[in-house]
Amino acid sequence: MTPLRIAVIGYGKLGAIHTRLLVESDQFDLVGVVDPLSANRSLATETHGVNGYEYVDEILDLIDCAVVATPTVFHHDVCSILLAADKHVLVEKPITATVPEAQSLVALAAFHRVKLQVGHVVRFDPHFQTAQNLINEPRLIECTRASGYTFRSMDVGVTLDLMIHDLDLVLALVDSPVKSLQATGCAVIGPHEDIAHARLTFENGSMANLTASRTSHTQVRSLQATGQFGHVSIDFMNNEFINVVGVGDALSALDIDPVTASDTVKQDVTQRFFTDLLPQQSVPITPCNAIEEEHRDFHRSITDDVSPIVCGTTGLRVLEVATRITETIKAGTTNEPVSARGPHFENAPSSAETAALYKSHVRGV
Ligand SMILES: NC(=O)c1ccc[n+]([C@@H]2O[C@H](COP(=O)([O-])OP(=O)(O)OC[C@H]3O[C@@H](n4cnc5c(N)ncnc54)[C@H](O)[C@@H]3O)[C@@H](O)[C@H]2O)c1
């Protein structure tokens, strides 16, 4: 196997992690890192023995592909240079800061017939991968992602910084367009929102509640999903297992009137509740490095000429929903027009139509 020649663009927090893993990888040959700051280039050379470059143009002739880990506001410009030069790109999440920028990258990648992958890395997390096999048509999903203030990713709000991870998971789990959304949030240090709450309702009736904060004194990364299959609870900070409550056959056979049932029957049901009726188990997970798995998928997509698991179009859809959330937060209206259709719909009604419907329907005007 001939390794693919790769560069890391942006040697900050995430760029350093990508660099370390790519140096260790036998699938890639790390040609160098690009960063406008000489201190960062020197650090990369001292730490990993790789060459540093100031501008992306300098390495274009040396590489087959690149990981872009610059601040989000630069994703569009940097990725455009790479894609236009026929280079495959793995860009950190979110794909770009704005929807038109993301649309332009997706079109550019298609035109140049190169892969565009987006770093929604939680898709490769073993907790999520284990849970994904168990969760079937979820009715309710609840996600929380909270951390302390790091002064990083201040170019975007917490929706594009943290909540976007969970939005990607929710859209991967629910096979239906977003029908409506409500959102609220606020800036604590700013300039963008540092706390965000969103509720999505899907065409098929499923719902998702998402909470994200980067001003939280406790770090939380959790997801719960409930449906006909039962209930799955993930604590992404716990590297040992996920909690699963299934639906046992005994539940459908249960025929009691809770009001008139005798104490003996009630006691029996209570005792069997989480063994026979809703059997609870801890499903073990096998820890792995999700970014390493993401790199493997990038490599596979290029060498086998298949779509990466999280392609540019997926990253664009996630950003479209995230943008609806940030716009709703900014507008301070809490509600987006209820009849506005989701990004999965090709022929959305005009905004004038939906606004009129919204006013008459919700406001009673
Ligand atoms: N996948 C994840 O879990 C995850 C986690 C954190 C951040 N991120 C994403 O990674 C990206 C980088 O975040 P970070 O926290 O590492 O930021 P950072 O500020 O630590 O690093 C960004 C680096 O990019 C460099 N840079 C700026 N402009 C550049 C340009 N035009 N060309 C090349 N380099 C440039 C900066 O000098 C800096 O070294 C963001 O898009 C962020 O959303 C992803």
Tab-separated table of C-alpha atoms and ligand atoms in Angstrom:
chain	number	residue	atom	x	y	z
A	1	MET	CA	0.000	0.000	0.000
A	2	THR	CA	1.379	3.395	-0.996
A	3	PRO	CA	0.545	5.941	1.706
A	4	LEU	CA	-1.360	9.052	0.663
A	5	ARG	CA	0.619	12.280	0.918
A	6	ILE	CA	-1.166	14.566	3.351
A	7	ALA	CA	-0.778	17.968	5.062
A	8	VAL	CA	-2.409	19.422	8.156
A	9	ILE	CA	-3.603	22.976	7.665
A	10	GLY	CA	-3.782	24.840	10.981
A	11	TYR	CA	-1.554	23.607	13.803
A	12	GLY	CA	-3.651	24.570	16.828
A	13	LYS	CA	-5.346	22.307	19.359
A	14	LEU	CA	-7.032	19.993	16.839
A	15	GLY	CA	-4.308	20.308	14.203
A	16	ALA	CA	-1.741	19.020	16.724
A	17	ILE	CA	-3.903	15.944	17.443
A	18	HIS	CA	-4.351	15.206	13.718
A	19	THR	CA	-0.601	15.681	13.199
A	20	ARG	CA	0.353	13.231	15.963
A	21	LEU	CA	-2.010	10.558	14.643
A	22	LEU	CA	-0.960	11.060	11.017
A	23	VAL	CA	2.740	10.777	11.931
A	24	GLU	CA	1.906	7.388	13.504
A	25	SER	CA	-0.316	6.254	10.610
A	26	ASP	CA	0.911	3.838	7.945
A	27	GLN	CA	-1.901	4.940	5.602
A	28	PHE	CA	-0.645	8.499	5.238
A	29	ASP	CA	2.693	10.187	4.681
A	30	LEU	CA	2.567	13.533	6.486
A	31	VAL	CA	4.319	16.026	4.213
A	32	GLY	CA	4.013	19.021	6.526
A	33	VAL	CA	1.842	21.438	8.439
A	34	VAL	CA	0.674	24.866	7.305
A	35	ASP	CA	0.146	27.672	9.793
A	36	PRO	CA	0.555	31.425	9.414
A	37	LEU	CA	2.105	31.641	12.897
A	38	SER	CA	5.830	30.832	12.917
A	39	ALA	CA	5.683	29.778	16.588
A	40	ASN	CA	3.143	27.077	15.695
A	41	ARG	CA	5.180	25.878	12.720
A	42	SER	CA	8.303	25.656	14.917
A	43	LEU	CA	6.351	23.729	17.550
A	44	ALA	CA	5.179	21.229	14.934
A	45	THR	CA	8.741	20.752	13.652
A	46	GLU	CA	10.189	20.369	17.164
A	47	THR	CA	7.463	17.972	18.315
A	48	HIS	CA	6.957	15.827	15.233
A	49	GLY	CA	9.927	16.564	12.958
A	50	VAL	CA	7.601	17.745	10.157
A	51	ASN	CA	8.173	20.655	7.794
A	52	GLY	CA	6.237	23.862	8.398
A	53	TYR	CA	4.780	26.055	5.640
A	54	GLU	CA	3.272	29.503	5.899
A	55	TYR	CA	0.815	29.298	2.993
A	56	VAL	CA	-1.336	26.490	1.589
A	57	ASP	CA	-0.135	27.219	-1.979
A	58	GLU	CA	3.378	26.125	-1.024
A	59	ILE	CA	2.411	22.489	-0.474
A	60	LEU	CA	-0.155	21.954	-3.236
A	61	ASP	CA	2.309	20.135	-5.513
A	62	LEU	CA	3.464	17.892	-2.666
A	63	ILE	CA	0.173	16.380	-1.452
A	64	ASP	CA	-2.798	14.198	-2.435
A	65	CYS	CA	-5.050	15.346	0.404
A	66	ALA	CA	-5.265	17.541	3.506
A	67	VAL	CA	-6.854	17.900	6.928
A	68	VAL	CA	-8.128	21.444	7.509
A	69	ALA	CA	-8.137	22.444	11.179
A	70	THR	CA	-8.101	26.230	10.974
A	71	PRO	CA	-10.678	28.326	12.847
A	72	THR	CA	-14.095	27.760	11.231
A	73	VAL	CA	-14.307	31.191	9.594
A	74	PHE	CA	-11.309	30.232	7.392
A	75	HIS	CA	-12.594	26.780	6.354
A	76	HIS	CA	-14.192	28.050	3.161
A	77	ASP	CA	-11.165	29.943	1.832
A	78	VAL	CA	-8.635	27.259	2.725
A	79	CYS	CA	-10.754	24.332	1.472
A	80	SER	CA	-11.545	26.176	-1.776
A	81	ILE	CA	-7.831	26.431	-2.609
A	82	LEU	CA	-7.317	22.733	-1.901
A	83	LEU	CA	-10.405	21.446	-3.744
A	84	ALA	CA	-9.718	23.647	-6.765
A	85	ALA	CA	-6.273	22.023	-6.925
A	86	ASP	CA	-7.904	18.530	-7.000
A	87	LYS	CA	-6.946	17.672	-3.408
A	88	HIS	CA	-9.196	15.526	-1.194
A	89	VAL	CA	-10.166	17.362	1.987
A	90	LEU	CA	-11.103	16.343	5.518
A	91	VAL	CA	-12.318	19.578	7.091
A	92	GLU	CA	-12.955	19.886	10.814
A	93	LYS	CA	-16.533	20.524	11.932
A	94	PRO	CA	-18.517	22.612	11.207
A	95	ILE	CA	-17.988	22.410	7.446
A	96	THR	CA	-17.979	26.229	7.200
A	97	ALA	CA	-19.359	29.211	9.090
A	98	THR	CA	-22.225	29.844	6.647
A	99	VAL	CA	-24.562	27.774	4.473
A	100	PRO	CA	-23.648	29.461	1.136
A	101	GLU	CA	-19.966	28.770	1.859
A	102	ALA	CA	-20.737	25.095	2.527
A	103	GLN	CA	-22.839	24.851	-0.646
A	104	SER	CA	-19.944	26.250	-2.627
A	105	LEU	CA	-17.495	23.674	-1.158
A	106	VAL	CA	-19.851	20.768	-1.877
A	107	ALA	CA	-20.238	21.961	-5.486
A	108	LEU	CA	-16.482	22.487	-5.868
A	109	ALA	CA	-15.674	18.994	-4.566
A	110	ALA	CA	-18.227	17.464	-6.955
A	111	PHE	CA	-16.867	19.458	-9.910
A	112	HIS	CA	-13.289	18.369	-9.202
A	113	ARG	CA	-14.378	14.796	-8.364
A	114	VAL	CA	-12.531	14.794	-5.046
A	115	LYS	CA	-13.655	13.682	-1.568
A	116	LEU	CA	-14.915	16.204	0.940
A	117	GLN	CA	-15.268	14.770	4.452
A	118	VAL	CA	-16.424	16.720	7.518
A	119	GLY	CA	-14.935	16.053	10.954
A	120	HIS	CA	-18.103	15.089	12.815
A	121	VAL	CA	-15.916	12.757	14.786
A	122	VAL	CA	-18.522	11.513	17.286
A	123	ARG	CA	-19.884	9.309	14.475
A	124	PHE	CA	-16.723	7.250	14.963
A	125	ASP	CA	-17.027	7.196	18.754
A	126	PRO	CA	-17.438	3.588	19.951
A	127	HIS	CA	-20.282	4.609	22.324
A	128	PHE	CA	-22.286	6.003	19.422
A	129	GLN	CA	-21.396	3.191	17.047
A	130	THR	CA	-22.553	0.595	19.596
A	131	ALA	CA	-25.740	2.550	20.312
A	132	GLN	CA	-26.522	3.171	16.662
A	133	ASN	CA	-27.039	-0.560	16.140
A	134	LEU	CA	-29.547	-0.650	19.001
A	135	ILE	CA	-31.508	2.530	18.306
A	136	ASN	CA	-34.274	1.952	15.814
A	137	GLU	CA	-36.723	4.731	14.871
A	138	PRO	CA	-36.206	6.807	18.020
A	139	ARG	CA	-39.160	8.907	19.171
A	140	LEU	CA	-37.272	11.150	21.586
A	141	ILE	CA	-33.576	12.013	21.708
A	142	GLU	CA	-32.013	14.198	24.384
A	143	CYS	CA	-28.448	15.453	24.082
A	144	THR	CA	-26.324	17.543	26.428
A	145	ARG	CA	-22.848	18.825	25.679
A	146	ALA	CA	-21.372	21.201	28.215
A	147	SER	CA	-17.866	22.321	29.077
A	148	GLY	CA	-15.977	25.162	30.717
A	149	TYR	CA	-14.860	28.262	28.817
A	150	THR	CA	-11.695	27.633	26.760
A	151	PHE	CA	-11.501	30.859	24.712
A	152	ARG	CA	-11.253	28.668	21.598
A	153	SER	CA	-13.722	28.628	18.693
A	154	MET	CA	-14.868	32.126	19.627
A	155	ASP	CA	-15.362	32.868	15.925
A	156	VAL	CA	-18.647	30.942	16.192
A	157	GLY	CA	-21.298	30.395	18.871
A	158	VAL	CA	-21.790	27.256	20.959
A	159	THR	CA	-24.307	25.936	18.423
A	160	LEU	CA	-21.656	25.651	15.706
A	161	ASP	CA	-18.941	24.825	18.225
A	162	LEU	CA	-20.506	22.064	20.401
A	163	MET	CA	-24.179	21.471	19.619
A	164	ILE	CA	-23.313	20.703	16.006
A	165	HIS	CA	-21.784	17.378	17.121
A	166	ASP	CA	-25.143	16.299	18.561
A	167	LEU	CA	-27.137	17.714	15.648
A	168	ASP	CA	-25.124	15.462	13.374
A	169	LEU	CA	-25.890	12.438	15.582
A	170	VAL	CA	-29.602	13.270	15.755
A	171	LEU	CA	-29.883	13.735	11.973
A	172	ALA	CA	-28.038	10.435	11.502
A	173	LEU	CA	-30.479	8.639	13.825
A	174	VAL	CA	-33.780	10.132	12.646
A	175	ASP	CA	-34.663	9.293	9.065
A	176	SER	CA	-37.089	12.157	8.519
A	177	PRO	CA	-36.936	15.865	7.600
A	178	VAL	CA	-36.964	18.508	10.326
A	179	LYS	CA	-40.490	19.935	10.443
A	180	SER	CA	-40.059	22.733	12.943
A	181	LEU	CA	-37.713	23.951	15.595
A	182	GLN	CA	-37.670	26.107	18.674
A	183	ALA	CA	-34.482	27.540	20.115
A	184	THR	CA	-33.268	29.907	22.746
A	185	GLY	CA	-29.844	30.869	24.016
A	186	CYS	CA	-27.652	33.641	25.309
A	187	ALA	CA	-24.148	35.043	25.262
A	188	VAL	CA	-22.288	34.977	28.574
A	189	ILE	CA	-18.904	36.268	27.398
A	190	GLY	CA	-19.908	36.515	23.747
A	191	PRO	CA	-19.853	37.835	21.091
A	192	HIS	CA	-21.880	34.763	20.028
A	193	GLU	CA	-24.236	32.594	22.093
A	194	ASP	CA	-22.432	30.540	24.767
A	195	ILE	CA	-25.540	28.634	25.878
A	196	ALA	CA	-28.105	27.181	23.486
A	197	HIS	CA	-31.206	25.024	23.769
A	198	ALA	CA	-33.049	23.643	20.770
A	199	ARG	CA	-36.011	21.386	20.195
A	200	LEU	CA	-36.459	19.768	16.803
A	201	THR	CA	-39.690	18.163	15.656
A	202	PHE	CA	-39.448	15.842	12.669
A	203	GLU	CA	-42.020	15.094	9.986
A	204	ASN	CA	-42.414	11.556	11.380
A	205	GLY	CA	-43.243	12.894	14.860
A	206	SER	CA	-39.856	12.197	16.455
A	207	MET	CA	-38.453	14.916	18.674
A	208	ALA	CA	-34.981	15.921	19.834
A	209	ASN	CA	-33.991	18.220	22.682
A	210	LEU	CA	-30.465	19.564	22.576
A	211	THR	CA	-28.570	21.575	25.179
A	212	ALA	CA	-25.090	23.013	24.728
A	213	SER	CA	-23.049	25.242	26.967
A	214	ARG	CA	-19.442	26.367	27.048
A	215	THR	CA	-19.861	28.126	30.373
A	216	SER	CA	-20.686	25.095	32.462
A	217	HIS	CA	-18.819	24.205	35.649
A	218	THR	CA	-19.405	20.510	34.944
A	219	GLN	CA	-18.388	18.732	31.802
A	220	VAL	CA	-21.242	16.685	30.324
A	221	ARG	CA	-21.497	14.723	27.096
A	222	SER	CA	-24.574	12.581	27.034
A	223	LEU	CA	-27.262	11.240	24.719
A	224	GLN	CA	-30.473	9.393	25.552
A	225	ALA	CA	-32.755	7.890	22.933
A	226	THR	CA	-36.176	6.350	23.505
A	227	GLY	CA	-38.495	4.482	21.147
A	228	GLN	CA	-40.273	1.178	20.540
A	229	PHE	CA	-36.922	-0.574	20.944
A	230	GLY	CA	-36.556	0.707	24.521
A	231	HIS	CA	-34.098	3.246	25.883
A	232	VAL	CA	-30.370	3.794	25.321
A	233	SER	CA	-28.349	6.085	27.542
A	234	ILE	CA	-24.804	7.131	26.645
A	235	ASP	CA	-22.379	8.911	28.908
A	236	PHE	CA	-19.595	9.711	26.458
A	237	MET	CA	-17.253	10.369	29.400
A	238	ASN	CA	-17.619	6.761	30.620
A	239	ASN	CA	-15.342	4.553	28.563
A	240	GLU	CA	-16.717	1.212	29.719
A	241	PHE	CA	-20.329	0.707	28.720
A	242	ILE	CA	-23.641	2.192	27.603
A	243	ASN	CA	-26.893	1.610	29.463
A	244	VAL	CA	-29.667	-0.120	27.570
A	245	VAL	CA	-33.219	-0.787	28.699
A	246	GLY	CA	-34.917	-3.163	26.265
A	247	VAL	CA	-38.569	-4.139	25.904
A	248	GLY	CA	-39.149	-7.713	27.139
A	249	ASP	CA	-41.800	-10.125	25.832
A	250	ALA	CA	-43.279	-10.205	29.340
A	251	LEU	CA	-44.371	-6.576	28.923
A	252	SER	CA	-46.924	-7.308	26.208
A	253	ALA	CA	-48.192	-10.294	28.224
A	254	LEU	CA	-48.665	-8.090	31.281
A	255	ASP	CA	-52.355	-7.748	32.021
A	256	ILE	CA	-52.982	-5.866	35.233
A	257	ASP	CA	-55.138	-3.016	36.390
A	258	PRO	CA	-52.739	-0.848	38.429
A	259	VAL	CA	-55.624	0.492	40.514
A	260	THR	CA	-57.239	-2.789	41.534
A	261	ALA	CA	-54.151	-5.066	41.463
A	262	SER	CA	-53.375	-6.756	44.750
A	263	ASP	CA	-50.254	-5.859	46.716
A	264	THR	CA	-48.747	-9.246	45.857
A	265	VAL	CA	-49.166	-8.626	42.111
A	266	LYS	CA	-47.799	-5.078	42.423
A	267	GLN	CA	-44.774	-6.322	44.352
A	268	ASP	CA	-44.131	-9.025	41.752
A	269	VAL	CA	-44.255	-6.483	38.892
A	270	THR	CA	-41.966	-4.073	40.751
A	271	GLN	CA	-39.427	-6.830	41.319
A	272	ARG	CA	-39.473	-7.966	37.674
A	273	PHE	CA	-39.647	-4.454	36.229
A	274	PHE	CA	-36.025	-4.082	35.077
A	275	THR	CA	-35.370	-7.786	34.535
A	276	ASP	CA	-38.376	-9.196	32.626
A	277	LEU	CA	-40.517	-6.239	31.586
A	278	LEU	CA	-37.911	-3.630	30.705
A	279	PRO	CA	-34.687	-5.638	31.008
A	280	GLN	CA	-31.748	-3.384	31.759
A	281	GLN	CA	-28.191	-4.142	30.768
A	282	SER	CA	-24.800	-2.486	30.468
A	283	VAL	CA	-23.479	-3.074	26.982
A	284	PRO	CA	-19.664	-2.980	26.977
A	285	ILE	CA	-17.880	-0.793	24.462
A	286	THR	CA	-14.436	-1.324	23.025
A	287	PRO	CA	-12.557	1.955	23.360
A	288	CYS	CA	-10.821	3.254	20.241
A	289	ASN	CA	-9.469	6.551	18.964
A	290	ALA	CA	-12.336	8.154	17.029
A	291	ILE	CA	-10.069	10.543	15.091
A	292	GLU	CA	-7.929	7.590	13.991
A	293	GLU	CA	-11.110	5.878	12.736
A	294	GLU	CA	-12.075	9.103	10.965
A	295	HIS	CA	-8.669	9.109	9.212
A	296	ARG	CA	-9.193	5.485	8.180
A	297	ASP	CA	-12.555	6.396	6.665
A	298	PHE	CA	-10.945	9.320	4.798
A	299	HIS	CA	-8.292	6.967	3.409
A	300	ARG	CA	-10.880	4.323	2.467
A	301	SER	CA	-13.087	6.870	0.700
A	302	ILE	CA	-10.157	8.049	-1.445
A	303	THR	CA	-8.605	4.676	-2.282
A	304	ASP	CA	-11.925	2.826	-2.824
A	305	ASP	CA	-13.576	5.870	-4.431
A	306	VAL	CA	-16.619	5.728	-2.126
A	307	SER	CA	-18.366	8.399	-0.085
A	308	PRO	CA	-16.931	9.034	3.381
A	309	ILE	CA	-19.350	8.286	6.232
A	310	VAL	CA	-19.715	12.032	6.877
A	311	CYS	CA	-19.535	13.650	3.441
A	312	GLY	CA	-19.791	17.335	2.533
A	313	THR	CA	-23.522	17.073	1.818
A	314	THR	CA	-24.127	15.685	5.303
A	315	GLY	CA	-22.004	18.452	6.824
A	316	LEU	CA	-24.050	20.985	4.835
A	317	ARG	CA	-27.394	19.562	6.098
A	318	VAL	CA	-26.175	19.685	9.679
A	319	LEU	CA	-25.016	23.272	9.204
A	320	GLU	CA	-28.384	24.231	7.687
A	321	VAL	CA	-30.217	23.080	10.826
A	322	ALA	CA	-27.581	24.659	13.079
A	323	THR	CA	-27.987	27.939	11.220
A	324	ARG	CA	-31.777	27.837	11.691
A	325	ILE	CA	-31.089	27.439	15.404
A	326	THR	CA	-28.634	30.345	15.604
A	327	GLU	CA	-30.963	32.550	13.572
A	328	THR	CA	-33.873	31.723	15.865
A	329	ILE	CA	-31.721	32.498	18.909
A	330	LYS	CA	-30.576	35.794	17.377
A	331	ALA	CA	-34.109	36.784	16.434
A	332	GLY	CA	-35.157	36.127	20.014
A	333	THR	CA	-38.463	34.730	18.802
A	334	THR	CA	-37.902	31.230	20.250
A	335	ASN	CA	-40.006	29.745	17.418
A	336	GLU	CA	-39.114	29.305	13.809
A	337	PRO	CA	-42.211	29.331	11.532
A	338	VAL	CA	-43.772	25.981	12.350
A	339	SER	CA	-44.504	25.052	8.775
A	340	ALA	CA	-40.997	25.798	7.498
A	341	ARG	CA	-39.605	22.602	6.079
A	342	GLY	CA	-36.276	21.018	6.843
A	343	PRO	CA	-33.112	20.893	4.787
A	344	HIS	CA	-33.938	17.422	3.501
A	345	PHE	CA	-36.848	18.864	1.515
A	346	GLU	CA	-35.974	19.949	-1.977
A	347	ASN	CA	-39.088	22.034	-2.641
A	348	ALA	CA	-39.567	24.073	0.485
A	349	PRO	CA	-42.535	26.469	0.437
A	350	SER	CA	-41.694	30.144	0.099
A	351	SER	CA	-40.856	31.952	3.303
A	352	ALA	CA	-43.715	34.414	2.655
A	353	GLU	CA	-46.211	31.535	2.568
A	354	THR	CA	-44.862	29.944	5.710
A	355	ALA	CA	-44.677	33.268	7.525
A	356	ALA	CA	-48.337	33.985	6.697
A	357	LEU	CA	-49.349	30.517	7.833
A	358	TYR	CA	-47.296	30.885	10.980
A	359	LYS	CA	-48.908	34.191	11.892
A	360	SER	CA	-52.437	32.917	11.443
A	361	HIS	CA	-51.747	29.538	12.980
A	362	VAL	CA	-49.620	30.412	15.979
A	363	ARG	CA	-50.293	34.006	16.730
A	364	GLY	CA	-53.983	33.852	15.909
A	365	VAL	CA	-53.650	36.955	13.684
B	1	LIG	N1	-13.779	17.498	16.067
B	1	LIG	C1	-13.756	18.056	17.260
B	1	LIG	O1	-14.115	17.452	18.262
B	1	LIG	C2	-13.257	19.471	17.385
B	1	LIG	C3	-12.887	19.969	18.634
B	1	LIG	C4	-12.392	21.274	18.698
B	1	LIG	C5	-12.297	22.049	17.560
B	1	LIG	N2	-12.683	21.543	16.353
B	1	LIG	C6	-12.622	22.347	15.138
B	1	LIG	O2	-11.270	22.414	14.703
B	1	LIG	C7	-11.005	23.685	14.123
B	1	LIG	C8	-9.795	24.291	14.830
B	1	LIG	O3	-10.100	24.434	16.204
B	1	LIG	P1	-8.908	24.555	17.267
B	1	LIG	O4	-9.566	24.510	18.586
B	1	LIG	O5	-7.816	23.604	16.962
B	1	LIG	O6	-8.425	26.045	16.981
B	1	LIG	P2	-7.038	26.706	17.349
B	1	LIG	O7	-7.293	28.163	17.437
B	1	LIG	O8	-6.415	25.998	18.497
B	1	LIG	O9	-6.122	26.418	16.058
B	1	LIG	C9	-6.326	26.983	14.806
B	1	LIG	C10	-4.991	27.071	14.087
B	1	LIG	O10	-5.206	27.479	12.731
B	1	LIG	C11	-4.216	28.419	12.379
B	1	LIG	N3	-4.700	29.199	11.239
B	1	LIG	C12	-5.492	30.309	11.231
B	1	LIG	N4	-5.714	30.715	9.964
B	1	LIG	C13	-5.097	29.826	9.168
B	1	LIG	C14	-4.967	29.720	7.758
B	1	LIG	N5	-5.575	30.577	6.935
B	1	LIG	N6	-4.209	28.708	7.267
B	1	LIG	C15	-3.619	27.834	8.092
B	1	LIG	N7	-3.711	27.890	9.443
B	1	LIG	C16	-4.439	28.878	9.967
B	1	LIG	C17	-4.000	29.216	13.634
B	1	LIG	O11	-2.753	29.895	13.622
B	1	LIG	C18	-4.041	28.109	14.698
B	1	LIG	O12	-2.768	27.534	14.894
B	1	LIG	C19	-12.305	24.506	14.269
B	1	LIG	O13	-13.028	24.431	13.073
B	1	LIG	C20	-13.078	23.774	15.360
B	1	LIG	O14	-14.478	23.893	15.212
B	1	LIG	C21	-13.144	20.272	16.254
